[in-house]
Amino acid sequence: MYITCLDVEGVLVPEIWIAFAEASGIPELKKTTRDEPDYDKLMNWRLGILKEHGLGLKEIQETIAKIDPLPGAREFLDELRTFSQVILISDTFTQFATPLMEKLGWPTLFCNSLEVAEDGEITGFKMRVEQSKLSTVKALQSIGFDTIASGDSYNDLGMIQASKAGFLFRSTEQIKADHPELPAYETYEELLAAIKDAMNM
Amino acid sequence: MYITCLDVEGVLVPEIWIAFAEASGIPELKKTTRDEPDYDKLMNWRLGILKEHGLGLKEIQETIAKIDPLPGAREFLDELRTFSQVILISDTFTQFATPLMEKLGWPTLFCNSLEVAEDGEITGFKMRVEQSKLSTVKALQSIGFDTIASGDSYNDLGMIQASKAGFLFRSTEQIKADHPELPAYETYEELLAAIKDAMNM
């Protein structure tokens, strides 16, 4: 049995922190894992910036409420879910992703969670598991699934390479050049066709 | 992070084989795991009966297309999915369950698959993993989830007992009497409240 595992930010929705950096007028928050590969360090730095500006969960959620999925993402997911089970795997947090999942028709999302104080201050975060994408794909394989995976970024490579079929989607020129063995697509039509092909449909 | 794992037949939709037994006028097909605990033996016996009557996947799917989820199931799932990730875990087969999943808003379903010949004859079946409910719950726990589980039958006991919180739902008097330690509910309202309570909401 096949199951499709998809990255979220960059693949189905815009990068949440970049959207919040723009909405809040705090350009430092555009820093991503490309600038700071240590995710813990990056997140703690982000929480420091939020505290400094007196911003909490409410303000971030207000920005996220205005973000829409990428054009065509909902239709892509809707069609994919008619013929494949789908799990979205993301390094984001439930509290950020929920409004976007509503706009995507409530697909199943495996992500992380924020620790939030009563006054709304984000005091910390809890990662679900180490190397969440690769670990999740391996756990799904251990219960009889053949996984198909797609994502755009460095942290997606593990699950893409460990899967029965794996595809880059709207990735960077650098990642595509470093991984000529991975099919790389730019449109949802191409990605849907590749997933069907991998499932022998 | 919490994830809710739910049985399907008896909890969200009627028993598929019983519905098909009634629609096809073949009462033998009402035999369930309560009569024949060996699932492999039961399934092979069912496939023999289908072959004998010249019935294939198409005829079963036509019956299933007419089945509706249990009253209130869609609303229950819709509300549950706004505050918890949900995985449906069933011993049924993708080819049977898909029309019902459409009526339930495409929740994620982990089940098994049928082998079907070009003429529509069901020639065999492939179970995803042994003890699928317990194995799935354990795999989810291995990637950082606290599971909450609910089901109605013997094969649900493993996942219910292995979870952070577990509930019987519309179970038999016998199972409830044998397991007085497990909270047992009859309505979706009670089950929703119990899940929220387990999640400290």
mmCIF file of C-alpha atoms in Angstrom:
data_model
loop_
_atom_site.group_PDB
_atom_site.id
_atom_site.type_symbol
_atom_site.label_atom_id
_atom_site.label_comp_id
_atom_site.label_asym_id
_atom_site.label_seq_id
_atom_site.Cartn_x
_atom_site.Cartn_y
_atom_site.Cartn_z
ATOM 1 C CA MET A 1 0.000 0.000 0.000
ATOM 2 C CA TYR A 2 1.207 3.449 -0.903
ATOM 3 C CA ILE A 3 1.102 6.581 1.207
ATOM 4 C CA THR A 4 2.203 10.011 0.052
ATOM 5 C CA CYS A 5 4.232 12.198 2.433
ATOM 6 C CA LEU A 6 4.432 15.885 1.606
ATOM 7 C CA ASP A 7 6.340 18.816 2.974
ATOM 8 C CA VAL A 8 4.086 21.810 3.657
ATOM 9 C CA GLU A 9 5.833 25.204 3.515
ATOM 10 C CA GLY A 10 7.044 25.948 -0.004
ATOM 11 C CA VAL A 11 5.037 23.029 -1.361
ATOM 12 C CA LEU A 12 1.429 23.738 -0.299
ATOM 13 C CA VAL A 13 1.573 27.032 1.590
ATOM 14 C CA PRO A 14 4.011 29.990 1.655
ATOM 15 C CA GLU A 15 6.847 30.081 4.204
ATOM 16 C CA ILE A 16 5.061 31.129 7.401
ATOM 17 C CA TRP A 17 7.947 32.999 9.060
ATOM 18 C CA ILE A 18 8.662 34.999 5.898
ATOM 19 C CA ALA A 19 4.993 35.980 5.685
ATOM 20 C CA PHE A 20 5.070 37.014 9.345
ATOM 21 C CA ALA A 21 8.324 38.962 8.863
ATOM 22 C CA GLU A 22 6.638 40.950 6.107
ATOM 23 C CA ALA A 23 3.363 41.486 7.957
ATOM 24 C CA SER A 24 5.071 42.515 11.196
ATOM 25 C CA GLY A 25 7.753 44.642 9.549
ATOM 26 C CA ILE A 26 10.535 42.720 11.316
ATOM 27 C CA PRO A 27 12.885 41.734 8.479
ATOM 28 C CA GLU A 28 15.238 39.739 10.772
ATOM 29 C CA LEU A 29 12.499 37.110 11.016
ATOM 30 C CA LYS A 30 13.124 36.216 7.371
ATOM 31 C CA LYS A 31 16.174 34.261 8.492
ATOM 32 C CA THR A 32 15.538 30.578 7.728
ATOM 33 C CA THR A 33 17.286 27.238 8.045
ATOM 34 C CA ARG A 34 19.278 28.206 4.976
ATOM 35 C CA ASP A 35 20.986 30.916 7.067
ATOM 36 C CA GLU A 36 21.008 29.042 10.373
ATOM 37 C CA PRO A 37 21.034 25.288 9.932
ATOM 38 C CA ASP A 38 20.622 24.623 13.686
ATOM 39 C CA TYR A 39 16.823 24.630 14.049
ATOM 40 C CA ASP A 40 16.836 24.835 17.846
ATOM 41 C CA LYS A 41 19.138 27.830 17.763
ATOM 42 C CA LEU A 42 17.039 29.473 15.034
ATOM 43 C CA MET A 43 13.764 28.952 16.917
ATOM 44 C CA ASN A 44 15.148 30.240 20.198
ATOM 45 C CA TRP A 45 16.476 33.299 18.376
ATOM 46 C CA ARG A 46 13.047 33.851 16.791
ATOM 47 C CA LEU A 47 11.325 33.575 20.182
ATOM 48 C CA GLY A 48 13.768 36.175 21.541
ATOM 49 C CA ILE A 49 12.843 38.600 18.740
ATOM 50 C CA LEU A 50 9.130 38.060 19.403
ATOM 51 C CA LYS A 51 9.594 38.754 23.113
ATOM 52 C CA GLU A 52 11.629 41.876 22.365
ATOM 53 C CA HIS A 53 8.785 43.220 20.190
ATOM 54 C CA GLY A 54 6.083 42.109 22.636
ATOM 55 C CA LEU A 55 4.570 39.786 20.064
ATOM 56 C CA GLY A 56 2.854 36.545 21.023
ATOM 57 C CA LEU A 57 0.899 33.726 19.500
ATOM 58 C CA LYS A 58 -2.151 35.895 18.848
ATOM 59 C CA GLU A 59 -0.285 38.317 16.572
ATOM 60 C CA ILE A 60 1.297 35.485 14.581
ATOM 61 C CA GLN A 61 -2.038 33.706 14.221
ATOM 62 C CA GLU A 62 -3.624 36.933 12.975
ATOM 63 C CA THR A 63 -1.035 37.086 10.202
ATOM 64 C CA ILE A 64 -1.397 33.433 9.369
ATOM 65 C CA ALA A 65 -5.181 33.805 9.144
ATOM 66 C CA LYS A 66 -4.554 36.096 6.164
ATOM 67 C CA ILE A 67 -2.207 33.663 4.366
ATOM 68 C CA ASP A 68 -3.708 31.489 1.668
ATOM 69 C CA PRO A 69 -2.409 28.165 0.415
ATOM 70 C CA LEU A 70 -0.369 28.422 -2.801
ATOM 71 C CA PRO A 71 -2.557 28.706 -5.908
ATOM 72 C CA GLY A 72 -3.726 25.234 -6.946
ATOM 73 C CA ALA A 73 -2.579 23.545 -3.714
ATOM 74 C CA ARG A 74 -6.085 22.784 -2.459
ATOM 75 C CA GLU A 75 -7.159 21.286 -5.795
ATOM 76 C CA PHE A 76 -3.947 19.244 -5.960
ATOM 77 C CA LEU A 77 -4.487 17.840 -2.461
ATOM 78 C CA ASP A 78 -8.180 17.201 -3.072
ATOM 79 C CA GLU A 79 -7.387 15.119 -6.133
ATOM 80 C CA LEU A 80 -4.446 13.335 -4.508
ATOM 81 C CA ARG A 81 -6.583 12.308 -1.526
ATOM 82 C CA THR A 82 -9.073 10.524 -3.785
ATOM 83 C CA PHE A 83 -6.477 7.910 -4.750
ATOM 84 C CA SER A 84 -3.727 7.985 -2.091
ATOM 85 C CA GLN A 85 -3.532 8.346 1.641
ATOM 86 C CA VAL A 86 -1.614 11.528 2.410
ATOM 87 C CA ILE A 87 0.343 12.730 5.436
ATOM 88 C CA LEU A 88 1.741 16.251 5.562
ATOM 89 C CA ILE A 89 5.016 16.348 7.496
ATOM 90 C CA SER A 90 6.269 19.725 8.608
ATOM 91 C CA ASP A 91 8.716 21.319 11.027
ATOM 92 C CA THR A 92 6.134 23.992 11.803
ATOM 93 C CA PHE A 93 3.828 24.054 14.846
ATOM 94 C CA THR A 94 0.202 23.040 15.278
ATOM 95 C CA GLN A 95 -0.714 26.504 16.494
ATOM 96 C CA PHE A 96 0.600 28.072 13.277
ATOM 97 C CA ALA A 97 -0.603 25.446 10.822
ATOM 98 C CA THR A 98 -4.190 24.879 11.935
ATOM 99 C CA PRO A 99 -5.789 27.833 10.059
ATOM 100 C CA LEU A 100 -3.966 26.734 6.906
ATOM 101 C CA MET A 101 -5.105 23.133 7.319
ATOM 102 C CA GLU A 102 -8.683 24.377 7.474
ATOM 103 C CA LYS A 103 -8.140 26.087 4.110
ATOM 104 C CA LEU A 104 -6.687 22.838 2.716
ATOM 105 C CA GLY A 105 -9.674 20.689 3.791
ATOM 106 C CA TRP A 106 -8.124 19.300 7.001
ATOM 107 C CA PRO A 107 -5.500 16.915 5.636
ATOM 108 C CA THR A 108 -3.596 14.988 8.320
ATOM 109 C CA LEU A 109 -0.575 16.951 9.532
ATOM 110 C CA PHE A 110 2.342 15.628 11.571
ATOM 111 C CA CYS A 111 4.241 18.593 13.010
ATOM 112 C CA ASN A 112 5.435 20.066 16.342
ATOM 113 C CA SER A 113 3.908 22.155 19.105
ATOM 114 C CA LEU A 114 4.555 25.483 20.787
ATOM 115 C CA GLU A 115 4.505 26.095 24.509
ATOM 116 C CA VAL A 116 2.380 29.150 25.144
ATOM 117 C CA ALA A 117 1.887 31.062 28.414
ATOM 118 C CA GLU A 118 -1.544 32.221 29.533
ATOM 119 C CA ASP A 119 -0.801 35.776 28.337
ATOM 120 C CA GLY A 120 -0.026 34.425 24.829
ATOM 121 C CA GLU A 121 3.773 34.641 25.057
ATOM 122 C CA ILE A 122 5.469 31.785 23.210
ATOM 123 C CA THR A 123 7.776 30.435 25.894
ATOM 124 C CA GLY A 124 9.176 27.418 24.091
ATOM 125 C CA PHE A 125 8.546 24.658 21.632
ATOM 126 C CA LYS A 126 8.478 20.885 21.587
ATOM 127 C CA MET A 127 9.775 18.976 18.590
ATOM 128 C CA ARG A 128 7.796 15.767 18.048
ATOM 129 C CA VAL A 129 10.789 13.613 17.146
ATOM 130 C CA GLU A 130 14.322 14.022 15.827
ATOM 131 C CA GLN A 131 14.700 14.202 12.031
ATOM 132 C CA SER A 132 10.917 14.249 11.866
ATOM 133 C CA LYS A 133 10.490 13.697 8.155
ATOM 134 C CA LEU A 134 12.838 10.745 7.821
ATOM 135 C CA SER A 135 11.689 9.238 11.145
ATOM 136 C CA THR A 136 8.035 9.495 10.139
ATOM 137 C CA VAL A 137 8.578 7.895 6.748
ATOM 138 C CA LYS A 138 10.500 5.038 8.384
ATOM 139 C CA ALA A 139 7.729 4.505 10.940
ATOM 140 C CA LEU A 140 5.144 4.356 8.136
ATOM 141 C CA GLN A 141 7.296 1.829 6.290
ATOM 142 C CA SER A 142 7.517 -0.269 9.457
ATOM 143 C CA ILE A 143 3.724 -0.696 9.389
ATOM 144 C CA GLY A 144 3.562 -1.887 5.790
ATOM 145 C CA PHE A 145 3.426 1.272 3.701
ATOM 146 C CA ASP A 146 5.438 2.050 0.601
ATOM 147 C CA THR A 147 6.082 5.775 0.891
ATOM 148 C CA ILE A 148 6.168 8.373 -1.862
ATOM 149 C CA ALA A 149 7.643 11.689 -0.708
ATOM 150 C CA SER A 150 8.047 15.203 -2.002
ATOM 151 C CA GLY A 151 9.486 18.434 -0.666
ATOM 152 C CA ASP A 152 11.558 21.456 -1.593
ATOM 153 C CA SER A 153 14.320 21.778 0.947
ATOM 154 C CA TYR A 154 17.362 20.231 2.606
ATOM 155 C CA ASN A 155 15.351 18.738 5.459
ATOM 156 C CA ASP A 156 13.156 16.897 2.934
ATOM 157 C CA LEU A 157 16.030 15.007 1.327
ATOM 158 C CA GLY A 158 16.034 12.250 3.958
ATOM 159 C CA MET A 159 12.417 11.255 3.413
ATOM 160 C CA ILE A 160 12.690 11.662 -0.356
ATOM 161 C CA GLN A 161 15.738 9.419 -0.567
ATOM 162 C CA ALA A 162 14.327 6.809 1.842
ATOM 163 C CA SER A 163 11.066 6.456 -0.099
ATOM 164 C CA LYS A 164 9.978 4.066 -2.836
ATOM 165 C CA ALA A 165 9.642 7.164 -5.006
ATOM 166 C CA GLY A 166 10.708 10.688 -4.160
ATOM 167 C CA PHE A 167 10.474 14.024 -5.926
ATOM 168 C CA LEU A 168 11.794 17.522 -5.448
ATOM 169 C CA PHE A 169 9.088 20.156 -5.834
ATOM 170 C CA ARG A 170 9.834 23.846 -6.468
ATOM 171 C CA SER A 171 13.276 23.325 -4.976
ATOM 172 C CA THR A 172 16.351 25.523 -5.272
ATOM 173 C CA GLU A 173 18.787 25.420 -8.207
ATOM 174 C CA GLN A 174 21.481 24.341 -5.739
ATOM 175 C CA ILE A 175 19.564 21.335 -4.394
ATOM 176 C CA LYS A 176 18.527 20.287 -7.887
ATOM 177 C CA ALA A 177 22.132 20.538 -9.086
ATOM 178 C CA ASP A 178 23.394 18.569 -6.088
ATOM 179 C CA HIS A 179 20.790 15.830 -6.667
ATOM 180 C CA PRO A 180 20.475 15.177 -10.386
ATOM 181 C CA GLU A 181 19.169 11.683 -9.523
ATOM 182 C CA LEU A 182 15.953 13.141 -8.025
ATOM 183 C CA PRO A 183 13.157 14.073 -10.433
ATOM 184 C CA ALA A 184 12.293 17.727 -9.880
ATOM 185 C CA TYR A 185 8.935 19.281 -10.710
ATOM 186 C CA GLU A 186 7.504 22.776 -10.751
ATOM 187 C CA THR A 187 3.771 22.213 -11.272
ATOM 188 C CA TYR A 188 1.128 20.263 -9.348
ATOM 189 C CA GLU A 189 0.100 18.555 -12.591
ATOM 190 C CA GLU A 190 3.604 17.115 -13.005
ATOM 191 C CA LEU A 191 3.750 16.045 -9.365
ATOM 192 C CA LEU A 192 0.330 14.346 -9.503
ATOM 193 C CA ALA A 193 1.336 12.491 -12.676
ATOM 194 C CA ALA A 194 4.615 11.368 -11.086
ATOM 195 C CA ILE A 195 2.813 10.086 -7.966
ATOM 196 C CA LYS A 196 0.291 8.168 -10.077
ATOM 197 C CA ASP A 197 3.106 6.724 -12.129
ATOM 198 C CA ALA A 198 4.938 5.596 -8.975
ATOM 199 C CA MET A 199 1.708 3.872 -7.860
ATOM 200 C CA ASN A 200 1.401 2.128 -11.251
ATOM 201 C CA MET A 201 -1.873 3.887 -11.929
ATOM 202 C CA MET B 1 1.395 15.836 20.780
ATOM 203 C CA TYR B 2 -1.823 13.888 20.669
ATOM 204 C CA ILE B 3 -3.258 11.903 17.777
ATOM 205 C CA THR B 4 -6.613 10.156 17.807
ATOM 206 C CA CYS B 5 -6.874 6.660 16.304
ATOM 207 C CA LEU B 6 -10.358 5.424 15.499
ATOM 208 C CA ASP B 7 -11.833 2.163 14.340
ATOM 209 C CA VAL B 8 -14.151 2.587 11.356
ATOM 210 C CA GLU B 9 -16.846 -0.085 11.016
ATOM 211 C CA GLY B 10 -19.301 0.093 13.905
ATOM 212 C CA VAL B 11 -17.839 3.433 14.994
ATOM 213 C CA LEU B 12 -18.221 5.692 11.935
ATOM 214 C CA VAL B 13 -19.876 3.519 9.283
ATOM 215 C CA PRO B 14 -22.020 0.364 9.363
ATOM 216 C CA GLU B 15 -20.390 -3.070 9.066
ATOM 217 C CA ILE B 16 -19.657 -3.327 5.315
ATOM 218 C CA TRP B 17 -19.988 -7.117 4.954
ATOM 219 C CA ILE B 18 -23.308 -7.161 6.801
ATOM 220 C CA ALA B 19 -24.626 -4.429 4.508
ATOM 221 C CA PHE B 20 -23.448 -6.408 1.486
ATOM 222 C CA ALA B 21 -24.956 -9.634 2.825
ATOM 223 C CA GLU B 22 -28.303 -7.877 3.072
ATOM 224 C CA ALA B 23 -28.074 -6.152 -0.305
ATOM 225 C CA SER B 24 -26.951 -9.297 -2.139
ATOM 226 C CA GLY B 25 -29.341 -11.636 -0.331
ATOM 227 C CA ILE B 26 -26.478 -13.923 0.738
ATOM 228 C CA PRO B 27 -26.997 -14.299 4.505
ATOM 229 C CA GLU B 28 -23.828 -16.422 4.988
ATOM 230 C CA LEU B 29 -21.816 -13.271 4.369
ATOM 231 C CA LYS B 30 -23.032 -11.934 7.708
ATOM 232 C CA LYS B 31 -20.467 -14.143 9.407
ATOM 233 C CA THR B 32 -17.944 -11.889 11.143
ATOM 234 C CA THR B 33 -14.809 -12.186 13.263
ATOM 235 C CA ARG B 34 -17.111 -12.895 16.191
ATOM 236 C CA ASP B 35 -18.012 -16.214 14.518
ATOM 237 C CA GLU B 36 -14.630 -16.901 12.934
ATOM 238 C CA PRO B 37 -11.754 -15.306 14.816
ATOM 239 C CA ASP B 38 -9.161 -16.292 12.144
ATOM 240 C CA TYR B 39 -9.373 -13.297 9.780
ATOM 241 C CA ASP B 40 -7.425 -14.972 6.959
ATOM 242 C CA LYS B 41 -9.726 -17.965 7.054
ATOM 243 C CA LEU B 42 -12.807 -15.738 7.165
ATOM 244 C CA MET B 43 -11.657 -13.618 4.209
ATOM 245 C CA ASN B 44 -10.760 -16.629 2.072
ATOM 246 C CA TRP B 45 -14.166 -18.133 2.860
ATOM 247 C CA ARG B 46 -15.862 -14.851 1.861
ATOM 248 C CA LEU B 47 -13.935 -14.730 -1.430
ATOM 249 C CA GLY B 48 -15.068 -18.305 -2.133
ATOM 250 C CA ILE B 49 -18.710 -17.332 -1.626
ATOM 251 C CA LEU B 50 -18.293 -14.327 -3.940
ATOM 252 C CA LYS B 51 -16.742 -16.506 -6.652
ATOM 253 C CA GLU B 52 -19.529 -19.077 -6.277
ATOM 254 C CA HIS B 53 -22.142 -16.350 -6.847
ATOM 255 C CA GLY B 54 -20.151 -14.725 -9.654
ATOM 256 C CA LEU B 55 -19.817 -11.508 -7.663
ATOM 257 C CA GLY B 56 -16.800 -9.244 -7.964
ATOM 258 C CA LEU B 57 -15.523 -5.917 -6.769
ATOM 259 C CA LYS B 58 -17.990 -3.963 -8.912
ATOM 260 C CA GLU B 59 -21.055 -5.496 -7.230
ATOM 261 C CA ILE B 60 -19.662 -4.882 -3.743
ATOM 262 C CA GLN B 61 -18.737 -1.308 -4.604
ATOM 263 C CA GLU B 62 -22.273 -0.713 -5.920
ATOM 264 C CA THR B 63 -23.656 -1.764 -2.549
ATOM 265 C CA ILE B 64 -21.125 0.288 -0.627
ATOM 266 C CA ALA B 65 -21.969 3.357 -2.716
ATOM 267 C CA LYS B 66 -25.449 3.196 -1.178
ATOM 268 C CA ILE B 67 -24.209 2.949 2.430
ATOM 269 C CA ASP B 68 -24.047 6.131 4.441
ATOM 270 C CA PRO B 69 -21.862 6.872 7.461
ATOM 271 C CA LEU B 70 -23.643 6.416 10.791
ATOM 272 C CA PRO B 71 -25.842 9.405 11.713
ATOM 273 C CA GLY B 72 -23.666 12.116 13.243
ATOM 274 C CA ALA B 73 -20.356 10.482 12.248
ATOM 275 C CA ARG B 74 -19.402 13.142 9.711
ATOM 276 C CA GLU B 75 -20.134 15.978 12.141
ATOM 277 C CA PHE B 76 -18.201 14.187 14.891
ATOM 278 C CA LEU B 77 -15.149 13.723 12.659
ATOM 279 C CA ASP B 78 -15.350 17.268 11.311
ATOM 280 C CA GLU B 79 -15.257 18.674 14.828
ATOM 281 C CA LEU B 80 -12.568 16.247 16.025
ATOM 282 C CA ARG B 81 -10.295 17.170 13.112
ATOM 283 C CA THR B 82 -10.334 20.843 14.102
ATOM 284 C CA PHE B 83 -8.446 20.111 17.325
ATOM 285 C CA SER B 84 -6.738 16.721 16.901
ATOM 286 C CA GLN B 85 -4.943 14.875 14.161
ATOM 287 C CA VAL B 86 -6.947 11.755 13.364
ATOM 288 C CA ILE B 87 -6.054 8.420 11.773
ATOM 289 C CA LEU B 88 -8.758 5.865 10.994
ATOM 290 C CA ILE B 89 -7.417 2.324 11.372
ATOM 291 C CA SER B 90 -9.466 -0.467 9.867
ATOM 292 C CA ASP B 91 -9.171 -4.088 8.812
ATOM 293 C CA THR B 92 -11.220 -3.315 5.716
ATOM 294 C CA PHE B 93 -9.820 -2.687 2.220
ATOM 295 C CA THR B 94 -9.111 0.521 0.317
ATOM 296 C CA GLN B 95 -11.412 -0.556 -2.501
ATOM 297 C CA PHE B 96 -14.350 -0.909 -0.108
ATOM 298 C CA ALA B 97 -13.665 2.092 2.079
ATOM 299 C CA THR B 98 -12.949 4.808 -0.486
ATOM 300 C CA PRO B 99 -16.603 5.781 -1.247
ATOM 301 C CA LEU B 100 -17.247 6.002 2.497
ATOM 302 C CA MET B 101 -14.163 8.138 3.064
ATOM 303 C CA GLU B 102 -15.485 10.554 0.447
ATOM 304 C CA LYS B 103 -18.707 10.853 2.472
ATOM 305 C CA LEU B 104 -16.644 11.467 5.621
ATOM 306 C CA GLY B 105 -14.592 14.314 4.075
ATOM 307 C CA TRP B 106 -11.484 12.243 3.204
ATOM 308 C CA PRO B 107 -10.013 11.558 6.653
ATOM 309 C CA THR B 108 -6.738 9.611 6.568
ATOM 310 C CA LEU B 109 -7.373 5.869 6.557
ATOM 311 C CA PHE B 110 -4.844 3.134 7.268
ATOM 312 C CA CYS B 111 -6.282 -0.190 6.039
ATOM 313 C CA ASN B 112 -5.522 -3.113 3.692
ATOM 314 C CA SER B 113 -5.868 -3.796 -0.026
ATOM 315 C CA LEU B 114 -7.628 -6.311 -2.250
ATOM 316 C CA GLU B 115 -6.068 -8.040 -5.221
ATOM 317 C CA VAL B 116 -8.468 -7.731 -8.127
ATOM 318 C CA ALA B 117 -8.272 -9.406 -11.547
ATOM 319 C CA GLU B 118 -8.972 -7.481 -14.739
ATOM 320 C CA ASP B 119 -12.492 -8.965 -14.912
ATOM 321 C CA GLY B 120 -13.257 -7.645 -11.419
ATOM 322 C CA GLU B 121 -12.896 -10.939 -9.553
ATOM 323 C CA ILE B 122 -11.378 -10.477 -6.104
ATOM 324 C CA THR B 123 -8.532 -12.973 -6.196
ATOM 325 C CA GLY B 124 -6.889 -12.226 -2.879
ATOM 326 C CA PHE B 125 -6.049 -9.621 -0.290
ATOM 327 C CA LYS B 126 -2.975 -8.111 1.240
ATOM 328 C CA MET B 127 -2.931 -7.207 4.922
ATOM 329 C CA ARG B 128 -0.798 -4.117 5.554
ATOM 330 C CA VAL B 129 0.807 -5.379 8.757
ATOM 331 C CA GLU B 130 0.097 -7.926 11.495
ATOM 332 C CA GLN B 131 -2.113 -6.715 14.364
ATOM 333 C CA SER B 132 -2.636 -3.561 12.360
ATOM 334 C CA LYS B 133 -4.293 -1.452 15.040
ATOM 335 C CA LEU B 134 -1.795 -2.114 17.809
ATOM 336 C CA SER B 135 1.183 -1.975 15.402
ATOM 337 C CA THR B 136 0.024 1.360 13.991
ATOM 338 C CA VAL B 137 -0.482 2.921 17.399
ATOM 339 C CA LYS B 138 2.977 1.767 18.482
ATOM 340 C CA ALA B 139 4.554 3.190 15.311
ATOM 341 C CA LEU B 140 2.848 6.546 15.960
ATOM 342 C CA GLN B 141 4.130 6.510 19.539
ATOM 343 C CA SER B 142 7.649 5.810 18.233
ATOM 344 C CA ILE B 143 7.572 9.139 16.367
ATOM 345 C CA GLY B 144 6.546 11.208 19.362
ATOM 346 C CA PHE B 145 2.760 11.000 19.488
ATOM 347 C CA ASP B 146 0.597 10.319 22.517
ATOM 348 C CA THR B 147 -2.247 8.235 21.117
ATOM 349 C CA ILE B 148 -5.905 8.313 22.066
ATOM 350 C CA ALA B 149 -7.848 5.353 20.677
ATOM 351 C CA SER B 150 -11.425 4.204 20.375
ATOM 352 C CA GLY B 151 -13.211 1.225 18.863
ATOM 353 C CA ASP B 152 -15.996 -1.257 19.434
ATOM 354 C CA SER B 153 -14.551 -4.718 19.008
ATOM 355 C CA TYR B 154 -12.030 -7.324 20.135
ATOM 356 C CA ASN B 155 -9.439 -6.272 17.580
ATOM 357 C CA ASP B 156 -9.549 -2.709 18.949
ATOM 358 C CA LEU B 157 -8.581 -3.691 22.492
ATOM 359 C CA GLY B 158 -4.844 -3.730 21.721
ATOM 360 C CA MET B 159 -4.717 -0.135 20.521
ATOM 361 C CA ILE B 160 -7.114 1.042 23.231
ATOM 362 C CA GLN B 161 -5.043 -0.522 26.015
ATOM 363 C CA ALA B 162 -1.713 0.651 24.557
ATOM 364 C CA SER B 163 -2.831 4.277 24.312
ATOM 365 C CA LYS B 164 -2.510 7.219 26.673
ATOM 366 C CA ALA B 165 -6.306 7.217 26.774
ATOM 367 C CA GLY B 166 -8.630 4.626 25.272
ATOM 368 C CA PHE B 167 -12.387 4.284 25.044
ATOM 369 C CA LEU B 168 -14.875 1.652 23.984
ATOM 370 C CA PHE B 169 -17.529 3.038 21.655
ATOM 371 C CA ARG B 170 -20.848 1.263 20.994
ATOM 372 C CA SER B 171 -19.240 -1.986 22.061
ATOM 373 C CA THR B 172 -20.888 -5.249 23.060
ATOM 374 C CA GLU B 173 -22.163 -6.003 26.552
ATOM 375 C CA GLN B 174 -19.641 -8.835 26.745
ATOM 376 C CA ILE B 175 -16.621 -6.666 25.950
ATOM 377 C CA LYS B 176 -17.798 -3.952 28.320
ATOM 378 C CA ALA B 177 -18.297 -6.534 31.095
ATOM 379 C CA ASP B 178 -14.868 -8.060 30.442
ATOM 380 C CA HIS B 179 -13.198 -4.623 30.547
ATOM 381 C CA PRO B 180 -14.755 -2.567 33.325
ATOM 382 C CA GLU B 181 -11.535 -0.511 33.423
ATOM 383 C CA LEU B 182 -12.238 0.970 29.968
ATOM 384 C CA PRO B 183 -14.638 3.923 29.769
ATOM 385 C CA ALA B 184 -17.440 2.999 27.354
ATOM 386 C CA TYR B 185 -19.528 5.527 25.454
ATOM 387 C CA GLU B 186 -22.571 5.379 23.230
ATOM 388 C CA THR B 187 -22.788 8.889 21.767
ATOM 389 C CA TYR B 188 -20.390 11.008 19.729
ATOM 390 C CA GLU B 189 -20.892 13.857 22.208
ATOM 391 C CA GLU B 190 -19.575 11.696 25.049
ATOM 392 C CA LEU B 191 -16.647 10.480 22.948
ATOM 393 C CA LEU B 192 -15.682 14.008 21.871
ATOM 394 C CA ALA B 193 -15.814 15.196 25.470
ATOM 395 C CA ALA B 194 -13.648 12.262 26.617
ATOM 396 C CA ILE B 195 -11.046 12.951 23.879
ATOM 397 C CA LYS B 196 -10.907 16.639 24.811
ATOM 398 C CA ASP B 197 -10.560 15.726 28.448
ATOM 399 C CA ALA B 198 -7.666 13.341 27.659
ATOM 400 C CA MET B 199 -5.989 16.203 25.777
ATOM 401 C CA ASN B 200 -6.455 18.532 28.781
ATOM 402 C CA MET B 201 -8.650 20.844 26.729
#
